Coordinates of C-alpha atoms in Angstrom, one line a residue:
X6 CA 29.3 -21.6 28.0
X7 CA 33.0 -22.2 28.1
X8 CA 34.3 -24.7 30.7
X9 CA 37.2 -23.6 33.0
X10 CA 38.5 -25.7 35.8
X11 CA 41.2 -24.4 38.2
X12 CA 42.4 -21.8 35.7
X13 CA 42.9 -24.5 33.1
X14 CA 40.8 -24.0 30.0
X15 CA 39.1 -27.4 29.3
X16 CA 38.7 -27.0 25.6
X17 CA 42.4 -26.1 25.2
X18 CA 43.4 -29.2 27.2
X19 CA 41.2 -31.4 25.1
X20 CA 42.4 -29.9 21.8
X21 CA 46.1 -30.2 22.9
X22 CA 45.5 -33.8 23.8
X23 CA 43.8 -34.4 20.5
X24 CA 46.6 -32.7 18.6
X25 CA 49.2 -34.8 20.4
X26 CA 47.3 -38.0 19.6
X27 CA 47.4 -37.0 16.0
X28 CA 51.1 -36.4 16.2
X29 CA 51.7 -39.9 17.6
X30 CA 49.4 -41.3 14.9
X31 CA 51.2 -39.4 12.2
X32 CA 54.6 -40.7 13.4
X33 CA 53.3 -44.3 13.5
X34 CA 54.0 -44.7 9.7
X35 CA 50.4 -44.6 8.5
X36 CA 49.5 -44.8 4.8
X37 CA 49.6 -41.5 2.9
X38 CA 45.8 -41.1 2.8
X39 CA 45.6 -41.0 6.6
X40 CA 48.9 -39.1 7.0
X41 CA 47.8 -36.3 4.7
X42 CA 44.7 -35.8 6.9
X43 CA 46.7 -35.8 10.1
X44 CA 49.5 -33.5 8.9
X45 CA 47.1 -31.1 7.2
X46 CA 46.2 -29.5 10.6
X47 CA 47.8 -31.1 13.7
X48 CA 50.9 -28.8 13.9
X49 CA 49.0 -25.6 13.0
X50 CA 46.5 -26.5 15.7
X51 CA 49.4 -26.5 18.3
X52 CA 50.7 -23.1 17.0
X53 CA 47.2 -21.7 17.1
X54 CA 46.7 -22.7 20.7
X55 CA 50.1 -21.4 21.7
X56 CA 49.1 -18.0 20.2
X57 CA 45.8 -18.1 22.0
X58 CA 47.7 -18.6 25.3
X59 CA 50.3 -15.8 24.6
X60 CA 50.8 -13.4 27.5
X61 CA 52.4 -10.0 27.2
X62 CA 55.7 -9.8 29.1
X63 CA 59.0 -7.8 28.8
X64 CA 61.0 -9.3 25.9
X65 CA 63.9 -10.4 28.2
X66 CA 61.5 -12.2 30.5
X67 CA 59.8 -13.9 27.5
X68 CA 63.2 -15.1 26.2
X69 CA 64.2 -16.4 29.6
X70 CA 60.8 -18.3 30.0
X71 CA 60.9 -19.7 26.5
X72 CA 64.5 -20.7 26.8
X73 CA 63.6 -22.7 30.0
X74 CA 60.5 -24.2 28.6
X75 CA 61.5 -24.9 25.0
X76 CA 65.3 -24.6 24.3
X77 CA 66.5 -26.4 27.4
X78 CA 64.2 -29.4 26.8
X79 CA 65.3 -29.5 23.2
X80 CA 69.0 -29.6 24.1
X81 CA 68.5 -32.1 26.9
X82 CA 66.6 -34.4 24.6
X83 CA 69.1 -33.9 21.8
X84 CA 71.9 -34.9 24.2
X85 CA 70.0 -38.0 25.4
X86 CA 69.4 -38.9 21.8
X87 CA 73.1 -38.7 20.8
X88 CA 74.1 -42.3 21.7
X89 CA 71.4 -43.6 19.3
X90 CA 72.4 -41.0 16.8
X91 CA 76.0 -42.2 17.0
X92 CA 74.9 -45.8 16.4
X93 CA 72.9 -44.7 13.4
X94 CA 75.9 -42.6 12.2
X95 CA 78.0 -45.8 12.3
X96 CA 75.4 -47.8 10.3
X97 CA 74.6 -45.3 7.6
X98 CA 78.0 -43.6 7.4
X99 CA 77.2 -40.1 8.5
X100 CA 80.1 -37.9 9.5
X101 CA 80.7 -36.5 13.0
X102 CA 80.2 -33.1 11.5
X103 CA 76.7 -34.0 10.4
X104 CA 75.9 -35.2 13.9
X105 CA 77.1 -31.9 15.2
X106 CA 74.9 -30.0 12.7
X107 CA 72.0 -32.1 13.7
X108 CA 72.5 -31.4 17.4
X109 CA 72.3 -27.6 16.8
X110 CA 69.7 -27.8 14.0
X111 CA 72.1 -26.1 11.6
X112 CA 71.4 -28.0 8.4
X113 CA 67.6 -28.5 8.5
X114 CA 67.9 -31.8 10.4
X115 CA 67.7 -32.6 14.2
X116 CA 68.8 -36.2 13.7
X117 CA 66.8 -39.3 14.2
X118 CA 64.6 -37.9 17.1
X119 CA 62.7 -35.8 14.6
X120 CA 59.8 -34.4 16.7
X121 CA 62.0 -32.1 18.8
X122 CA 62.4 -29.7 15.9
X123 CA 59.0 -28.3 17.0
X124 CA 60.5 -26.9 20.2
X125 CA 63.1 -24.8 18.4
X126 CA 60.6 -23.5 15.8
X127 CA 58.0 -22.7 18.6
X128 CA 60.8 -20.8 20.5
X129 CA 61.4 -18.6 17.5
X130 CA 57.8 -18.0 16.8
X131 CA 57.2 -17.0 20.5
X132 CA 60.1 -14.5 20.4
X133 CA 59.2 -13.1 16.9
X134 CA 55.6 -12.6 17.9
X135 CA 56.6 -11.0 21.2
X136 CA 58.7 -8.5 19.3
X137 CA 55.9 -7.8 16.8
X138 CA 53.4 -7.4 19.5
X139 CA 55.5 -4.8 21.3
X140 CA 55.4 -2.6 18.2
X141 CA 51.6 -2.0 18.6
X142 CA 51.0 -2.6 14.8
X143 CA 47.7 -3.8 13.5
X144 CA 47.7 -7.6 14.0
X145 CA 45.6 -8.3 10.9
X146 CA 48.1 -6.3 8.8
X147 CA 51.0 -8.2 10.3
X148 CA 49.3 -11.5 9.6
X149 CA 48.9 -10.5 5.9
X150 CA 52.6 -9.5 5.8
X151 CA 53.8 -12.7 7.4
X152 CA 51.7 -14.8 5.1
X153 CA 53.4 -13.0 2.2
X154 CA 56.8 -13.5 3.8
X155 CA 56.1 -17.2 4.4
X156 CA 54.9 -17.6 0.8
X157 CA 58.0 -16.0 -0.6
X158 CA 60.4 -17.9 1.6
X159 CA 58.7 -21.2 0.9
X160 CA 58.2 -20.9 -2.8
X161 CA 61.7 -19.6 -3.3
X162 CA 63.1 -22.4 -1.1
X163 CA 64.9 -20.1 1.2
X164 CA 66.7 -22.0 3.9
X165 CA 67.6 -20.4 7.3
X166 CA 69.4 -22.4 10.0
X167 CA 67.8 -23.2 13.4
X168 CA 64.4 -23.8 11.8
X169 CA 63.8 -20.0 11.2
X170 CA 62.4 -20.6 7.7
X171 CA 59.8 -22.9 9.2
X172 CA 59.0 -20.4 11.9
X173 CA 58.3 -17.8 9.2
X174 CA 56.0 -20.2 7.4
X175 CA 53.9 -21.1 10.5
X176 CA 53.9 -17.9 12.4
X177 CA 50.5 -16.8 11.0
X178 CA 48.8 -19.7 12.8
X179 CA 50.2 -18.4 16.1
X180 CA 49.1 -14.8 15.3
X181 CA 45.6 -16.0 14.3
X182 CA 45.3 -17.8 17.7
X183 CA 46.1 -14.5 19.4
X184 CA 43.6 -12.6 17.3
X185 CA 40.9 -15.1 18.1
X186 CA 41.5 -14.4 21.8
X187 CA 41.7 -10.6 21.4
X188 CA 38.4 -10.5 19.4
X189 CA 36.8 -13.1 21.7
X190 CA 36.0 -15.3 18.7
X191 CA 36.0 -18.5 20.8
X192 CA 33.3 -17.0 23.1
X193 CA 31.2 -16.1 20.1
X194 CA 31.5 -19.7 18.7
X195 CA 30.6 -21.0 22.2
X196 CA 27.2 -19.3 22.1
X197 CA 26.1 -21.6 19.2
X198 CA 24.1 -24.6 20.3
X199 CA 26.0 -27.8 21.1
X200 CA 23.8 -29.9 18.8
X201 CA 25.0 -27.7 15.9
X202 CA 28.6 -27.2 16.9
X203 CA 29.7 -30.8 17.3
X204 CA 28.4 -32.1 13.9
X205 CA 29.9 -29.0 12.2
X206 CA 33.2 -29.7 14.0
X207 CA 33.2 -33.3 12.9
X208 CA 32.4 -32.4 9.3
X209 CA 35.2 -29.7 9.2
X210 CA 37.8 -32.1 10.7
X211 CA 36.8 -34.8 8.2
X212 CA 36.9 -32.2 5.4
X213 CA 40.6 -31.6 6.1
X214 CA 41.4 -35.2 4.9
X215 CA 39.1 -34.9 1.9
X216 CA 40.5 -31.5 0.8
X217 CA 44.1 -32.5 1.6
X218 CA 43.8 -35.7 -0.5
X219 CA 41.9 -34.0 -3.3
X220 CA 44.0 -30.9 -3.7
X221 CA 47.5 -31.7 -2.5
X222 CA 47.8 -35.5 -2.8
X223 CA 51.0 -35.2 -0.8
X224 CA 51.9 -35.1 2.8
X225 CA 52.5 -31.5 4.1
X226 CA 55.6 -31.8 6.2
X227 CA 57.1 -28.4 7.4
X228 CA 60.2 -30.2 8.8
X229 CA 61.0 -31.6 5.4
X230 CA 60.3 -28.2 3.8
X231 CA 57.3 -29.6 1.9
X232 CA 53.9 -28.0 2.3
X233 CA 52.6 -28.6 -1.2
X234 CA 50.6 -25.5 -2.3
X235 CA 51.2 -22.9 0.4
X236 CA 47.8 -21.2 0.1
X237 CA 45.9 -24.6 0.1
X238 CA 47.9 -25.7 3.1
X239 CA 46.9 -22.7 5.1
X240 CA 43.2 -22.9 4.0
X241 CA 42.9 -26.6 4.9
X242 CA 44.7 -26.1 8.2
X243 CA 42.4 -23.3 9.2
X244 CA 39.4 -25.5 8.4
X245 CA 40.8 -28.2 10.8
X246 CA 41.5 -25.6 13.5
X247 CA 38.0 -24.3 13.3
X248 CA 36.6 -27.8 13.2
X249 CA 38.5 -28.7 16.4
X250 CA 37.3 -25.6 18.2
X251 CA 33.7 -26.4 17.2
X252 CA 33.9 -30.0 18.4
X253 CA 35.7 -29.4 21.7
X254 CA 34.5 -26.0 22.8
X255 CA 31.6 -27.3 25.0
X256 CA 32.8 -30.8 25.7
X257 CA 33.6 -31.7 29.3
X258 CA 37.1 -32.6 30.3
X259 CA 38.2 -35.9 28.7
X260 CA 40.6 -37.5 31.1
X261 CA 42.9 -39.2 28.6
X262 CA 43.2 -36.0 26.5
X263 CA 43.8 -33.9 29.7
X264 CA 46.6 -36.3 30.8
X265 CA 48.2 -36.2 27.3
X266 CA 47.9 -32.4 27.2
X267 CA 49.6 -32.0 30.6
X268 CA 52.4 -34.3 29.5
X269 CA 52.7 -33.1 25.9
X270 CA 56.3 -31.9 26.2
X271 CA 57.4 -35.3 27.6
X272 CA 55.5 -37.2 24.9
X273 CA 56.9 -35.0 22.1
X274 CA 60.5 -35.6 23.3
X275 CA 60.2 -39.3 24.0
X276 CA 57.8 -40.8 21.4
X277 CA 60.6 -41.8 19.0
X278 CA 62.3 -43.8 21.7
X279 CA 59.1 -45.8 22.1
X280 CA 58.5 -46.2 18.4
X281 CA 61.9 -47.6 17.6
X282 CA 61.9 -49.8 20.7
X283 CA 58.5 -51.2 19.7
X284 CA 59.8 -51.9 16.2
X285 CA 63.0 -53.5 17.6
X286 CA 61.0 -55.8 20.0
X287 CA 58.6 -56.8 17.2
X288 CA 61.5 -57.8 15.0
X289 CA 63.7 -59.4 17.6
X290 CA 61.3 -61.4 19.6
X291 CA 58.2 -61.7 17.4
X292 CA 60.0 -62.0 14.1
X293 CA 57.5 -59.4 12.7
X294 CA 58.7 -56.4 10.7
X295 CA 56.7 -53.2 11.4
X296 CA 58.3 -51.5 8.5
X297 CA 55.6 -51.8 5.8
X298 CA 53.4 -48.7 5.7
X299 CA 49.9 -49.9 6.1
X300 CA 47.0 -49.4 8.5
X301 CA 47.6 -52.6 10.5
X302 CA 51.2 -51.8 11.3
X303 CA 50.4 -48.2 12.0
X304 CA 47.7 -49.1 14.5
X305 CA 50.0 -51.6 16.2
X306 CA 52.7 -49.0 16.7
X307 CA 50.2 -46.3 17.7
X308 CA 48.3 -48.5 20.2
X309 CA 51.5 -50.0 21.6
X310 CA 52.9 -46.5 22.1
X311 CA 49.7 -45.4 23.9
X312 CA 49.8 -48.4 26.1
X313 CA 53.4 -47.6 27.1
X314 CA 52.5 -44.1 28.0
X315 CA 49.4 -45.2 29.9
X316 CA 51.5 -47.6 31.9
X317 CA 54.1 -45.0 32.6
X318 CA 51.5 -42.4 33.7
X319 CA 49.7 -45.0 35.9
X320 CA 53.0 -45.9 37.7
X321 CA 53.9 -42.2 38.0
X322 CA 50.5 -41.4 39.5
X323 CA 50.8 -44.3 42.0
X324 CA 54.2 -43.2 43.1
X325 CA 52.9 -39.6 43.5
X326 CA 49.9 -40.6 45.5
X327 CA 52.0 -42.9 47.8
X328 CA 54.5 -40.1 48.5
X329 CA 51.7 -37.7 49.4
X330 CA 49.9 -40.1 51.6
X331 CA 51.1 -39.7 55.2
X332 CA 52.1 -42.8 57.1
X333 CA 49.7 -43.9 59.8

């Protein structure tokens, strides 16, 4: 039985919250063994869920909606990130031209606030898929063709500005998410007994780290145009996606994951502000450098970041409640 509360699908909220936690952890400078596990499936999981949530609309409406929900947040965040980018520019000697390229994602970089590249790539994937879907072509055939296109562009190191090359590589995950919805695969998985699903989910999620470290031994990072073996990357990512579905499909709403899911856009755009502030405070006031890549430093950054967000959401909720509460 799938759990749906007020038109929000609980397993999707839990999975999105889980994936965002993995993104925060992956950006907390963990050792490669842990980073390989995290990066092996956390981004594909987001694209899969986005594809599952796809709604057919006229193309112009889709462009307007996705511009509002993805491109505008990207440019607002990039603009707010410029002052820090300028300081970094002065320190490392980057030119103003490079800063301009970073702002518009022209040269494969979005500057120091790295996570926001995801917004641009997701925008292209949403638009490309909307165009493909309007053609009424077999989705399984299109998935096969886009996998071939992704393989060829990746292995031949073809670069396209605005993150379009990455969109081509990762589009199949979005398509698979939509196919799962169309074929009601999630509902079929949900019929399996919970006592079987959860252990299977744990094993599959754990297997991502094992397979990733055994077969790639390198961190798959789409942003840096490095996925290792393209076929292995896709296989391992699909294992992680399936494991996440099996684990979360019947679990009740987890409040912390639900909160993170609802605020995923805000967290994506702001986490690097928190990371670098935490590292600065640690060095300036505690005389401790959080620059070495090890489990202790990674956990300090990760937990400190979660504490900052928890405090922010707590204050935000208090203000919201006080505004709604009528005066006696």
